Structures are given as C-alpha cells and as structure tokens.
Amino acid sequence: MIDISESVMQFLLAFIVVGPLIGAVAALLPAPPGLRGTGPDQAVLRHGVTVTGAILAAAIALVIGFDHDQPSKMQATTDISWIPALDVRIHLGVDGISLPLLVLTALLSFLCALYSYFKPPTGPSPKAFVALLLVLESGMLATFAVLDLVLFFLAFEMVLIPMYFLIARWGGEARQPAAWKFILYTLLGSVVMLLGLLLIGLQSGTFDMVALATDNGRGLTASTQVIAVLAIGIGLAVKTPMWPLHSWLPDAHTAAPTVGSVLLAGVLLKMGTYGFVRIVLPIAPEGMQTFAPYLAAFAVAGIVYGSLACLALAKQGAAGDLKRLIAYSSVGHMGFVLLGIATMTPTGVNGALFANVAHGLITGLLFFLVGALKDRYGTADLDTLAGAAGAALYGRAPRLGGLLAFAAVASLGLPGLAGFWGEMLALFGAFDPAPGLNRPAFLVFMVIGGFGTLLTAAYLLIVVRRVCMGTPPPEDRRSGAPAAIPDVRTYELVTWSPLVALTVLAGLWPAVLLGLTDPAVQKLLAGGKS
C-alpha cells in the first residue's frame, strides 16, 4: 500500500462518482478543432475512452491508497449535510465490499468505451451514445460509493434512463418493447423499494447507512423490519433479477447493443445483490431472517429454471438466440449469489460477493464474444451458427473459438477459474446456515443448487460443441457463409484480455478478493462491531 492522504482519497472517490457526469456534459459540446481527428464522431468516441480511462485510473489509485490492513473500515469518506430537515447527507465511502465492485464498474465502462471507439455503434448520434454511456457509468459507480439511503435510491434509479435509451435507440430487433419492459419492471420495483427505504429512515430517524448498520436493527421493531425487507427486497430482486421477476432480462439482453449487454450483465445486476448485502442484511437482520428461507427457495428455483431454459435454447431446432441463452444463464448464476446472501453467514455472503465479481468478468466477456460472432455472421441464432454453414470456430477462427470455450468453462465453474469459488462458497454457506435458519431446508437448497451446476455444464458444453466444433464447409458449395472469417482483431484482443487475465487471477488466487471482503462482511454481520 502506498500512503496516500485521506484528502486525496476523498478527492479520488468524489472524482470517480462525479467525473463521468462532467464528461457527459462535455461530450455534447463541439470538439476543439485540434481534437477532431477524422471527424466529430471519432472525436466524441475518443472523448468517451479518455473520460472512462481517467475514471479507471482514479479507481486503481484508490485501490493503491486503500488501507488493505483495515478493509472493514470505511475509507475515503466524505460526509456533508444535504437536506438537514430529513438528515439526508452526501455521504460517500468505500470498504472491502464496495471497492471490488467499484473497480469492476470502472473497468467494464472503459472497455466498452474502447470497444465502441474501434467499432462505433450503429444508430443515432455518437454524441448522445457517449453521453448516455457516461451518465450510466456515474450512476453505477455512485450506487457502490454512497452511504445514504436516499442517495442510494437516486443512484439506483439514475441508471434506468440511459440504459433505456441505449436499448431503444442502439439496440437490435424488438428493441422498443424490450426497452419499455426493462424500464417498467425496474421502475415498479423501485417504487416499492423507495417505500421500504423511507420506512427505515423515518422510523430510525436517520438515512445514514453506516449508522443504521452499526445499530443492526435495534432501533426498528420486528414488524417494521419485516415490512421494510419485503418492500426493499422486491425492488432489489427485480434488478438482480430473481426468478420469477426476471422476465424483462432476456428481452433486454437480446435487443441491447453489445456494450449495453456487457454493462447490464456485468454491473446493473450486481446493484440489486449489493443492496441486499449493504442494506438489508445489516440494517434489518430480523426481517431478513424471516424471509431468508423464501429468498433461498426462489434463488435455487432460478438456478434450475435458468439452466433448463438454456438447455431448451441450446438444443438443435430450437432457434435459440445465443445472447438470450447467456441472459438466462445470468438468472441461474445470480441465483447462486442470492443463495449465498440468504444463508446470512460470512461464508455464504463472501461467496455471493465473489460470484458477483466473477459473473461480471465472465459474462461481460461472453457478451463481447457473442457480439463479435454476430458482427461476423450477422446473427446470434444457434441453429444458423451450427447449421450447414456452421460457425466451426476452431477451424475458421481458432482464437475466437478458444476464447469462447474459455469463457464457457469459466462460466460453468471450472476449478482454477473465477466462476468456481463464489458458487462453491455459496453452497458451503447453505450447508451450515446462520443460527435460527432451518438447516434441513437449506441442505435441500444446497443439493438443488449443486444439481444446477450440472445443468450449467451441460448447456455450456452443448454451445461450445455446436458453435466451435465441426468442419467448415468449402467456400464453393454455396454454404451461405465464408469458409474463413476474421479471427480476433487487435482491438478485440486489447478489450478482452483484461477480462481473461482477471478471470484466471481470481480463480488461481481467490485470497486477493476474499481478503478484502471477509473482514468487511464479518463486521457487517456483527452489527458494525470490528
């Protein structure tokens, strides 16, 4: 750790949250003549790379300056009164729970901006695209940095409008219905969540998340906690997405542009599970204990349902869209995250946080790869990719095929890669849940979750076999596809390599992440006591 003063750390965190908003405003202004390059479109796309790159650099500096000996302590804190009458404060800070998600968000946002620079989005003005991307980044980063319930809600909602427009204006087929479904589901869930947040704040007399976590529910009656957990949990479950509140997700992913799918899966889904860990678990533990078995039941139902849906899409003749299949896989993977949270144990919650980061890395890579496949073949339909004019990536584009196979085996939880640890720890947590929870029920949930891992392996290996294997048809047989397609391009390699490297690093050295999260989780579950 490099000794960086607290004031510099405060500035870095404030810049990380506010910087993208300033960049979004600047993106709408005319570019200075010397920065226009070949044209204004290229200039504004380069502006997006510059701003997101600066935010990523600030996030890395924050990691360097973070006191890794005290990851349970809130650091880089800013606490300014905003609405004194309600005791609403501009309160920012990071600990071992939020720091990895903050860095993941900054990294994925930068990679999306970089990818868009080399492969500009097809649609309306690039100025609007870059501005929306930066507003989206600011909302995502703020969600993981704010420590006030009202600010959390505002940041949580801030991402909806830019994501809606990214889907509706730059998406593919059926983008308008998918965008409307996304925003209606999430808005309705958020209205209910707001009522729960207000109930907690008004009953306890503060909206400060640190003070509420330290109090550990002692200032709230059991009935208030139950009502608050139900209301907040519904809003968070929609964003996660938890079965059966997931139906907006496959449509949104299928219609979204590549970078929209990457950020939706890589970050937006994590905002829901982060809310469970940061708000529900420490602030309303009695209410959480009441609903934990139901949350676990819905979680394992989502694991099995998502896997079965993927198997149905992967089979021959199903006309399954590969983007849709990965979207359904996210329902299953986020089920493991929810199961870990529902155990209310350090093991389970650490597993959930690890799985959050792993899913962001692996699924972000998968959506980048599927976007590249769609660019080359003009479709993500599995039957088309595996038909007579099959993709046969090992023969046509071996590096692209190898990367797709790597992402698939990482997603199915191969030991030694990031996808393994989170799901394993979530199942371990279910084996021995927190005192007061029904252990036989959680043992059943653990067995069902374990069965879900087998289904996950099945559909992902089917996808690899159908898309990567086979013999490319000769060019002169009018197969409908060229015998050779471009393999991984340089800009694609640059964009995807960090995700590959971090997936391997987290799989081989999980202590890097668990060393950050575990002390903070222990403190959170103990009611803020170190």
Coordinates of C-alpha atoms in Angstrom, one line a residue:
M1 CA 0.0 0.0 0.0
I2 CA 1.2 3.5 -0.8
D3 CA 0.5 6.1 1.8
I4 CA -2.0 8.5 0.2
S5 CA -3.6 11.2 2.4
E6 CA -7.2 10.9 3.3
S7 CA -8.0 14.2 1.5
V8 CA -6.6 12.8 -1.7
M9 CA -8.6 9.6 -1.3
Q10 CA -11.7 11.7 -0.7
F11 CA -11.0 13.6 -3.9
L12 CA -10.4 10.4 -5.9
L13 CA -13.7 8.9 -4.8
A14 CA -15.6 12.1 -5.5
F15 CA -14.0 12.4 -8.9
I16 CA -14.9 8.7 -9.7
V17 CA -18.6 9.5 -8.9
V18 CA -18.9 12.9 -10.5
G19 CA -16.3 12.8 -13.3
P20 CA -18.4 10.8 -15.7
L21 CA -21.2 13.4 -15.4
I22 CA -18.9 16.2 -16.2
G23 CA -17.6 14.1 -19.1
A24 CA -21.2 13.5 -20.3
V25 CA -21.8 17.3 -20.5
A26 CA -18.5 17.8 -22.3
A27 CA -19.4 15.1 -24.8
L28 CA -22.4 17.1 -26.0
L29 CA -20.2 20.2 -26.7
P30 CA -18.4 20.7 -30.0
A31 CA -14.9 19.2 -30.1
P32 CA -12.0 21.6 -30.2
P33 CA -10.6 21.7 -33.8
G34 CA -7.3 20.1 -32.8
L35 CA -9.1 17.1 -31.3
R36 CA -11.5 16.3 -34.1
G37 CA -9.2 13.8 -35.9
T38 CA -11.0 12.4 -38.9
G39 CA -14.3 13.9 -37.8
P40 CA -16.6 14.9 -34.8
D41 CA -17.9 11.3 -34.4
Q42 CA -14.4 10.0 -33.9
A43 CA -13.6 12.8 -31.6
V44 CA -16.5 12.2 -29.2
L45 CA -15.8 8.4 -29.2
R46 CA -12.2 9.2 -28.3
H47 CA -13.6 11.5 -25.6
G48 CA -15.5 8.6 -24.1
V49 CA -12.3 6.5 -24.0
T50 CA -10.4 9.4 -22.3
V51 CA -13.0 10.0 -19.6
T52 CA -13.6 6.3 -18.7
G53 CA -9.9 5.8 -18.8
A54 CA -9.4 8.6 -16.3
I55 CA -12.0 7.2 -14.0
L56 CA -10.4 3.7 -14.2
A57 CA -7.0 5.3 -13.4
A58 CA -8.6 7.0 -10.4
A59 CA -10.2 3.7 -9.3
I60 CA -6.8 2.0 -9.5
A61 CA -5.2 4.8 -7.5
L62 CA -8.0 4.4 -4.9
V63 CA -7.1 0.7 -4.7
I64 CA -3.4 1.5 -4.2
G65 CA -4.2 4.0 -1.5
F66 CA -6.7 1.8 0.2
D67 CA -5.6 0.6 3.7
H68 CA -5.7 -3.2 3.0
D69 CA -4.9 -3.9 6.6
Q70 CA -8.3 -2.4 7.6
P71 CA -10.7 -3.4 4.7
S72 CA -13.7 -3.4 7.1
K73 CA -13.2 0.4 7.8
M74 CA -15.0 2.9 5.6
Q75 CA -12.3 4.9 3.8
A76 CA -12.1 7.9 1.5
T77 CA -15.2 9.2 3.3
T78 CA -17.0 12.4 2.6
D79 CA -19.9 13.4 4.8
I80 CA -21.7 16.7 4.1
S81 CA -25.2 17.7 5.2
W82 CA -27.6 18.0 2.2
I83 CA -31.2 18.0 3.5
P84 CA -30.9 18.8 7.2
A85 CA -34.6 18.5 7.9
L86 CA -34.5 14.8 6.9
D87 CA -30.9 14.3 8.0
V88 CA -30.1 13.3 4.4
R89 CA -26.3 13.6 3.7
I90 CA -23.9 13.5 0.9
H91 CA -22.1 10.6 2.4
L92 CA -19.5 8.7 0.3
G93 CA -17.1 5.9 1.3
V94 CA -15.7 2.5 0.3
D95 CA -14.7 -0.6 2.2
G96 CA -13.8 -4.2 1.2
I97 CA -17.3 -4.9 0.0
S98 CA -17.8 -2.0 -2.4
L99 CA -14.2 -1.5 -3.6
P100 CA -14.1 -4.5 -5.9
L101 CA -17.4 -3.6 -7.5
L102 CA -16.3 0.0 -8.0
V103 CA -13.2 -1.2 -9.8
L104 CA -15.2 -3.7 -11.9
T105 CA -17.6 -1.0 -13.0
A106 CA -14.8 1.4 -14.0
L107 CA -13.0 -1.4 -15.9
L108 CA -16.1 -2.6 -17.8
S109 CA -17.1 1.0 -18.6
F110 CA -13.6 1.7 -20.0
L111 CA -13.5 -1.5 -22.1
C112 CA -17.0 -0.7 -23.5
A113 CA -15.9 2.8 -24.5
L114 CA -12.7 1.4 -26.0
Y115 CA -14.7 -1.2 -28.0
S116 CA -17.1 1.4 -29.2
Y117 CA -14.2 3.6 -30.4
F118 CA -12.9 0.9 -32.8
K119 CA -16.4 -0.4 -33.6
P120 CA -18.7 2.6 -33.5
P121 CA -22.4 1.9 -32.6
T122 CA -24.9 1.7 -35.4
G123 CA -27.6 4.2 -34.7
P124 CA -28.2 7.9 -33.9
S125 CA -25.6 10.4 -32.9
P126 CA -22.4 9.1 -31.3
K127 CA -22.5 12.2 -29.1
A128 CA -25.7 11.0 -27.4
F129 CA -24.3 7.5 -27.2
V130 CA -21.2 8.6 -25.3
A131 CA -23.1 11.0 -23.1
L132 CA -25.5 8.2 -22.1
L133 CA -22.7 5.8 -21.5
L134 CA -21.0 8.3 -19.1
V135 CA -24.2 9.1 -17.2
L136 CA -24.8 5.3 -16.9
E137 CA -21.3 4.9 -15.5
S138 CA -21.8 7.7 -13.0
G139 CA -25.0 6.1 -11.7
M140 CA -23.4 2.7 -11.4
L141 CA -20.3 4.0 -9.6
A142 CA -22.4 6.1 -7.2
T143 CA -24.5 3.1 -6.2
F144 CA -21.4 1.4 -4.8
A145 CA -20.0 4.6 -3.2
V146 CA -22.9 6.3 -1.5
L147 CA -23.7 5.6 2.2
D148 CA -27.1 7.4 2.5
L149 CA -30.4 5.6 1.7
V150 CA -31.8 8.5 -0.3
L151 CA -28.6 8.9 -2.3
F152 CA -28.6 5.1 -2.9
F153 CA -32.1 5.2 -4.3
L154 CA -31.2 8.2 -6.6
A155 CA -28.1 6.4 -7.9
F156 CA -30.0 3.2 -8.2
E157 CA -32.6 5.0 -10.4
M158 CA -30.1 7.1 -12.3
V159 CA -29.0 4.1 -14.5
L160 CA -32.5 3.4 -15.8
I161 CA -32.9 6.3 -18.3
P162 CA -29.5 5.9 -20.1
M163 CA -29.9 2.1 -20.3
Y164 CA -33.4 2.5 -21.7
F165 CA -32.1 4.8 -24.5
L166 CA -29.1 2.6 -25.2
I167 CA -31.5 -0.3 -25.8
A168 CA -34.3 1.7 -27.5
R169 CA -32.0 3.7 -29.9
W170 CA -29.0 1.5 -30.5
G171 CA -30.5 -2.0 -30.0
G172 CA -31.4 -4.7 -32.4
E173 CA -34.8 -6.2 -33.4
A174 CA -37.7 -5.7 -31.0
R175 CA -35.7 -3.0 -29.1
Q176 CA -38.6 -0.8 -28.3
P177 CA -40.7 -3.4 -26.5
A178 CA -37.6 -4.7 -24.7
A179 CA -36.7 -1.2 -23.5
W180 CA -40.2 -0.5 -22.3
K181 CA -40.3 -3.8 -20.5
F182 CA -36.9 -3.1 -18.8
I183 CA -37.9 0.3 -17.5
L184 CA -41.4 -0.6 -16.4
Y185 CA -40.3 -3.6 -14.4
T186 CA -37.5 -1.8 -12.8
L187 CA -39.4 1.4 -12.1
L188 CA -42.3 -0.5 -10.5
G189 CA -39.9 -2.4 -8.3
S190 CA -38.1 0.8 -7.4
V191 CA -41.3 2.5 -6.2
V192 CA -41.9 -0.4 -3.7
M193 CA -38.3 -0.2 -2.7
L194 CA -38.5 3.5 -2.0
L195 CA -41.3 2.9 0.4
G196 CA -39.2 0.5 2.4
L197 CA -36.2 2.8 2.5
L198 CA -38.4 5.7 3.7
L199 CA -39.9 3.4 6.3
I200 CA -36.5 2.6 7.7
G201 CA -35.3 6.2 7.6
L202 CA -38.3 7.7 9.2
Q203 CA -38.7 5.0 11.9
S204 CA -35.0 5.1 12.9
G205 CA -34.5 8.9 12.5
T206 CA -31.6 8.6 10.0
F207 CA -30.9 7.6 6.5
D208 CA -27.2 7.1 7.2
M209 CA -26.3 3.5 6.1
V210 CA -23.3 3.3 8.4
A211 CA -25.2 4.4 11.5
L212 CA -28.1 2.0 10.6
A213 CA -25.7 -0.9 10.1
T214 CA -24.0 -0.2 13.4
D215 CA -27.4 -0.1 15.1
N216 CA -28.1 -3.5 13.5
G217 CA -31.8 -3.2 13.6
R218 CA -32.1 -2.4 17.3
G219 CA -33.9 0.8 16.6
L220 CA -36.5 -0.9 14.4
T221 CA -39.3 -3.2 15.6
A222 CA -39.6 -6.7 14.2
S223 CA -42.7 -5.8 12.2
T224 CA -41.1 -2.7 10.7
Q225 CA -38.1 -4.8 9.7
V226 CA -40.3 -7.5 8.0
I227 CA -42.3 -4.8 6.1
A228 CA -39.1 -3.0 5.1
V229 CA -37.3 -6.2 3.9
L230 CA -40.3 -7.2 1.9
A231 CA -40.6 -3.8 0.2
I232 CA -36.8 -3.2 -0.4
G233 CA -36.3 -6.9 -1.4
I234 CA -38.9 -6.7 -4.2
G235 CA -37.1 -3.7 -5.8
L236 CA -33.7 -5.3 -5.4
A237 CA -35.0 -8.7 -6.6
V238 CA -36.3 -7.1 -9.9
K239 CA -32.9 -5.6 -10.6
T240 CA -30.9 -8.8 -9.6
P241 CA -33.0 -10.4 -11.3
M242 CA -34.6 -13.1 -9.1
W243 CA -37.0 -15.7 -10.5
P244 CA -39.9 -15.1 -11.2
L245 CA -39.2 -11.3 -11.5
H246 CA -36.7 -11.9 -14.3
S247 CA -38.7 -11.9 -17.5
W248 CA -37.5 -8.4 -18.5
L249 CA -33.9 -9.6 -18.7
P250 CA -33.8 -12.0 -21.7
D251 CA -35.6 -9.4 -23.9
A252 CA -33.4 -6.6 -22.8
H253 CA -30.2 -8.5 -23.4
T254 CA -31.3 -9.9 -26.8
A255 CA -32.2 -6.4 -28.0
A256 CA -29.4 -4.4 -26.4
P257 CA -26.2 -3.4 -28.3
T258 CA -23.1 -5.3 -27.3
V259 CA -21.8 -2.7 -24.8
G260 CA -25.3 -2.4 -23.3
S261 CA -25.4 -6.2 -22.7
V262 CA -21.9 -6.1 -21.1
L263 CA -22.8 -3.4 -18.7
L264 CA -26.3 -4.7 -18.0
A265 CA -25.0 -8.2 -17.0
G266 CA -21.6 -7.0 -15.7
V267 CA -22.8 -4.2 -13.4
L268 CA -26.5 -3.5 -13.3
L269 CA -27.5 -6.9 -12.0
K270 CA -24.9 -6.5 -9.2
M271 CA -26.6 -3.4 -7.9
G272 CA -29.5 -5.5 -6.7
T273 CA -27.4 -8.1 -4.8
Y274 CA -25.2 -5.3 -3.4
G275 CA -28.3 -3.7 -2.0
F276 CA -29.1 -6.9 -0.2
V277 CA -25.7 -7.1 1.4
R278 CA -25.2 -3.4 2.2
I279 CA -28.8 -2.5 3.3
V280 CA -31.0 -5.5 4.1
L281 CA -28.6 -7.8 5.9
P282 CA -27.1 -5.3 8.4
I283 CA -30.0 -2.9 8.8
A284 CA -32.9 -5.3 9.2
P285 CA -31.5 -8.6 10.3
E286 CA -34.7 -9.9 11.9
G287 CA -36.7 -9.2 8.8
M288 CA -34.0 -10.8 6.7
Q289 CA -34.1 -13.9 8.9
T290 CA -37.8 -14.1 8.3
F291 CA -37.5 -14.0 4.6
A292 CA -34.2 -15.8 4.1
P293 CA -35.7 -19.3 3.5
Y294 CA -38.0 -17.9 0.9
L295 CA -35.2 -15.9 -0.8
A296 CA -33.1 -19.2 -0.9
A297 CA -36.1 -21.1 -2.3
F298 CA -36.5 -18.5 -5.1
A299 CA -32.8 -18.5 -5.7
V300 CA -32.5 -22.2 -6.3
A301 CA -35.7 -22.1 -8.4
G302 CA -33.9 -19.5 -10.5
I303 CA -30.8 -21.7 -10.8
V304 CA -32.7 -24.7 -12.1
Y305 CA -35.1 -22.6 -14.2
G306 CA -32.3 -20.6 -15.9
S307 CA -30.4 -23.8 -16.6
L308 CA -33.4 -25.6 -18.1
A309 CA -34.2 -22.5 -20.2
C310 CA -30.7 -22.5 -21.5
L311 CA -30.8 -26.2 -22.3
A312 CA -34.0 -25.7 -24.3
L313 CA -32.4 -22.8 -26.2
A314 CA -29.3 -24.8 -26.9
K315 CA -30.9 -27.9 -28.4
Q316 CA -31.0 -28.3 -32.2
G317 CA -34.1 -26.9 -33.9
A318 CA -35.0 -24.5 -31.0
A319 CA -33.9 -21.4 -32.9
G320 CA -32.2 -20.2 -29.7
D321 CA -30.5 -16.9 -29.7
L322 CA -27.1 -17.0 -28.1
K323 CA -27.5 -13.6 -26.4
R324 CA -30.8 -14.8 -25.0
L325 CA -29.2 -18.0 -23.7
I326 CA -26.5 -16.1 -21.9
A327 CA -29.2 -13.8 -20.4
Y328 CA -31.0 -16.9 -19.0
S329 CA -27.7 -18.2 -17.7
S330 CA -27.4 -15.0 -15.7
V331 CA -30.7 -15.8 -13.9
G332 CA -29.1 -19.1 -12.8
H333 CA -25.7 -17.5 -11.8
M334 CA -27.4 -14.7 -9.8
G335 CA -29.4 -17.4 -8.1
F336 CA -26.1 -18.6 -6.5
V337 CA -25.4 -15.1 -5.4
L338 CA -28.9 -14.8 -3.7
L339 CA -28.5 -18.2 -2.1
G340 CA -25.2 -17.1 -0.5
I341 CA -26.8 -14.0 0.8
A342 CA -29.8 -15.9 2.2
T343 CA -27.5 -18.1 4.3
M344 CA -26.7 -15.0 6.4
T345 CA -23.2 -16.5 7.1
P346 CA -19.8 -15.0 6.4
T347 CA -19.0 -18.0 4.1
G348 CA -22.2 -17.6 2.1
V349 CA -22.0 -13.8 1.8
N350 CA -18.3 -13.8 0.8
G351 CA -19.3 -16.4 -1.8
A352 CA -22.0 -14.1 -3.1
L353 CA -19.7 -11.2 -3.4
F354 CA -17.0 -13.3 -5.1
A355 CA -19.6 -14.7 -7.5
N356 CA -20.8 -11.1 -8.2
V357 CA -17.4 -10.1 -9.4
A358 CA -16.7 -13.3 -11.3
H359 CA -20.0 -13.1 -13.1
G360 CA -19.3 -9.6 -14.2
L361 CA -15.9 -10.6 -15.6
I362 CA -17.0 -13.8 -17.3
T363 CA -20.4 -12.7 -18.6
G364 CA -19.0 -9.4 -19.8
L365 CA -16.5 -11.4 -21.8
L366 CA -19.2 -13.8 -23.1
F367 CA -21.4 -10.8 -24.4
F368 CA -18.3 -9.3 -26.1
L369 CA -17.7 -12.6 -27.8
V370 CA -21.3 -13.1 -28.9
G371 CA -21.3 -9.5 -30.2
A372 CA -18.2 -10.4 -32.3
L373 CA -19.9 -13.5 -33.6
K374 CA -23.0 -11.5 -34.6
D375 CA -20.8 -9.0 -36.4
R376 CA -19.2 -11.7 -38.4
Y377 CA -22.2 -13.9 -39.2
G378 CA -25.0 -11.3 -39.0
T379 CA -26.9 -13.4 -36.5
A380 CA -26.6 -15.0 -33.0
D381 CA -29.1 -17.7 -33.8
L382 CA -27.6 -21.1 -32.7
D383 CA -29.2 -23.1 -35.4
T384 CA -27.7 -20.9 -38.0
L385 CA -24.3 -20.8 -36.4
A386 CA -24.4 -24.6 -36.1
G387 CA -26.1 -25.5 -39.3
A388 CA -24.7 -26.4 -42.7
A389 CA -23.0 -23.1 -42.8
G390 CA -21.8 -23.7 -39.3
A391 CA -19.5 -21.3 -37.4
A392 CA -17.0 -24.2 -36.7
L393 CA -14.8 -21.6 -34.9
Y394 CA -11.9 -24.0 -34.2
G395 CA -11.4 -24.3 -37.9
R396 CA -12.3 -20.9 -39.1
A397 CA -11.2 -18.6 -36.3
P398 CA -9.3 -20.6 -33.7
R399 CA -8.5 -17.8 -31.3
L400 CA -12.1 -16.7 -31.3
G401 CA -13.2 -20.2 -30.7
G402 CA -10.7 -20.7 -28.0
L403 CA -11.8 -17.6 -26.2
L404 CA -15.5 -18.7 -26.4
A405 CA -14.6 -22.1 -25.0
F406 CA -12.6 -20.4 -22.2
A407 CA -15.5 -18.2 -21.2
A408 CA -17.9 -21.1 -21.3
V409 CA -15.8 -23.3 -19.0
A410 CA -15.2 -20.3 -16.7
S411 CA -18.9 -19.7 -16.6
L412 CA -19.7 -23.4 -15.7
G413 CA -17.4 -23.1 -12.7
L414 CA -14.2 -24.9 -13.7
P415 CA -11.8 -25.1 -10.7
G416 CA -8.9 -22.7 -11.2
L417 CA -11.1 -20.0 -12.8
A418 CA -13.1 -17.2 -11.2
G419 CA -16.5 -18.9 -11.6
F420 CA -15.7 -21.7 -9.3
W421 CA -15.1 -20.1 -5.9
G422 CA -18.3 -18.0 -5.5
E423 CA -20.7 -20.8 -6.3
M424 CA -18.8 -23.3 -4.1
L425 CA -18.8 -20.9 -1.1
A426 CA -22.5 -20.2 -1.6
L427 CA -23.2 -23.9 -1.4
F428 CA -20.9 -24.3 1.6
G429 CA -22.9 -21.5 3.3
A430 CA -26.1 -23.3 2.6
F431 CA -24.6 -26.4 4.2
D432 CA -24.4 -24.6 7.5
P433 CA -26.7 -21.5 7.5
A434 CA -26.9 -18.9 10.3
P435 CA -28.4 -19.9 13.6
G436 CA -32.2 -19.6 13.6
L437 CA -32.5 -20.7 10.0
N438 CA -33.9 -24.1 9.1
R439 CA -30.8 -26.2 8.3
P440 CA -32.7 -29.2 6.7
A441 CA -34.4 -26.8 4.2
F442 CA -31.0 -25.2 3.4
L443 CA -29.5 -28.6 2.8
V444 CA -32.2 -29.3 0.3
F445 CA -31.4 -25.9 -1.3
M446 CA -27.7 -26.9 -1.4
V447 CA -28.5 -30.1 -3.2
I448 CA -30.7 -28.4 -5.7
G449 CA -28.0 -25.7 -6.3
G450 CA -25.5 -28.5 -6.8
F451 CA -27.7 -30.1 -9.4
G452 CA -28.0 -26.7 -11.1
T453 CA -24.2 -26.7 -11.6
L454 CA -24.5 -30.0 -13.6
L455 CA -27.2 -28.4 -15.8
T456 CA -25.0 -25.4 -16.3
A457 CA -22.1 -27.5 -17.5
A458 CA -24.5 -29.4 -19.8
Y459 CA -25.8 -26.4 -21.8
L460 CA -22.5 -24.5 -22.0
L461 CA -20.7 -27.6 -23.3
I462 CA -23.5 -28.1 -25.9
V463 CA -23.0 -24.5 -27.0
V464 CA -19.2 -25.0 -27.4
R465 CA -19.8 -28.2 -29.3
R466 CA -22.3 -26.6 -31.7
V467 CA -20.5 -23.3 -32.3
C468 CA -16.8 -24.2 -32.0
M469 CA -16.6 -27.7 -33.4
G470 CA -17.3 -29.2 -36.8
T471 CA -15.7 -28.8 -40.2
P472 CA -16.0 -25.5 -42.1
P473 CA -17.9 -26.1 -45.4
P474 CA -15.9 -25.3 -48.6
E475 CA -16.4 -21.8 -49.9
D476 CA -17.6 -23.1 -53.3
R477 CA -20.5 -25.1 -52.0
R478 CA -22.7 -22.0 -51.6
S479 CA -22.9 -22.7 -47.9
G480 CA -24.2 -19.3 -47.0
A481 CA -21.1 -18.3 -45.0
P482 CA -17.5 -17.8 -46.0
A483 CA -15.0 -20.6 -45.4
A484 CA -12.9 -18.1 -43.5
I485 CA -13.8 -15.3 -41.2
P486 CA -11.7 -12.7 -39.4
D487 CA -10.2 -14.1 -36.3
V488 CA -9.7 -12.0 -33.2
R489 CA -8.8 -8.4 -34.2
T490 CA -6.2 -6.4 -32.4
Y491 CA -8.7 -4.0 -30.7
E492 CA -10.8 -7.0 -29.6
L493 CA -7.8 -8.7 -28.1
V494 CA -6.9 -5.5 -26.2
T495 CA -10.5 -5.2 -25.0
W496 CA -11.0 -8.8 -23.9
S497 CA -7.5 -9.6 -22.5
P498 CA -8.1 -7.8 -19.1
L499 CA -11.2 -9.9 -18.5
V500 CA -9.4 -13.1 -19.4
A501 CA -6.5 -12.2 -17.1
L502 CA -8.6 -11.3 -14.2
T503 CA -10.7 -14.4 -14.6
V504 CA -7.6 -16.5 -14.3
L505 CA -6.1 -14.4 -11.5
A506 CA -9.3 -14.6 -9.3
G507 CA -9.5 -18.3 -9.9
L508 CA -5.9 -19.1 -9.0
W509 CA -5.6 -16.5 -6.2
P510 CA -9.0 -16.0 -4.6
A511 CA -7.4 -14.5 -1.5
V512 CA -6.9 -11.3 -3.4
L513 CA -10.7 -10.7 -3.4
L514 CA -11.7 -12.6 -0.2
G515 CA -9.0 -10.8 1.8
L516 CA -10.9 -7.6 1.0
T517 CA -14.5 -8.8 1.5
D518 CA -14.2 -11.2 4.5
P519 CA -13.3 -8.6 7.3
A520 CA -15.9 -6.2 6.0
V521 CA -18.6 -9.0 5.8
Q522 CA -17.7 -10.1 9.4
K523 CA -18.1 -6.6 10.6
L524 CA -21.4 -6.1 8.7
L525 CA -23.0 -9.3 10.1
A526 CA -21.8 -8.4 13.6
G527 CA -23.6 -5.1 13.5
G528 CA -20.7 -2.8 12.7
K529 CA -18.5 -4.1 15.5
S530 CA -15.0 -4.8 14.5

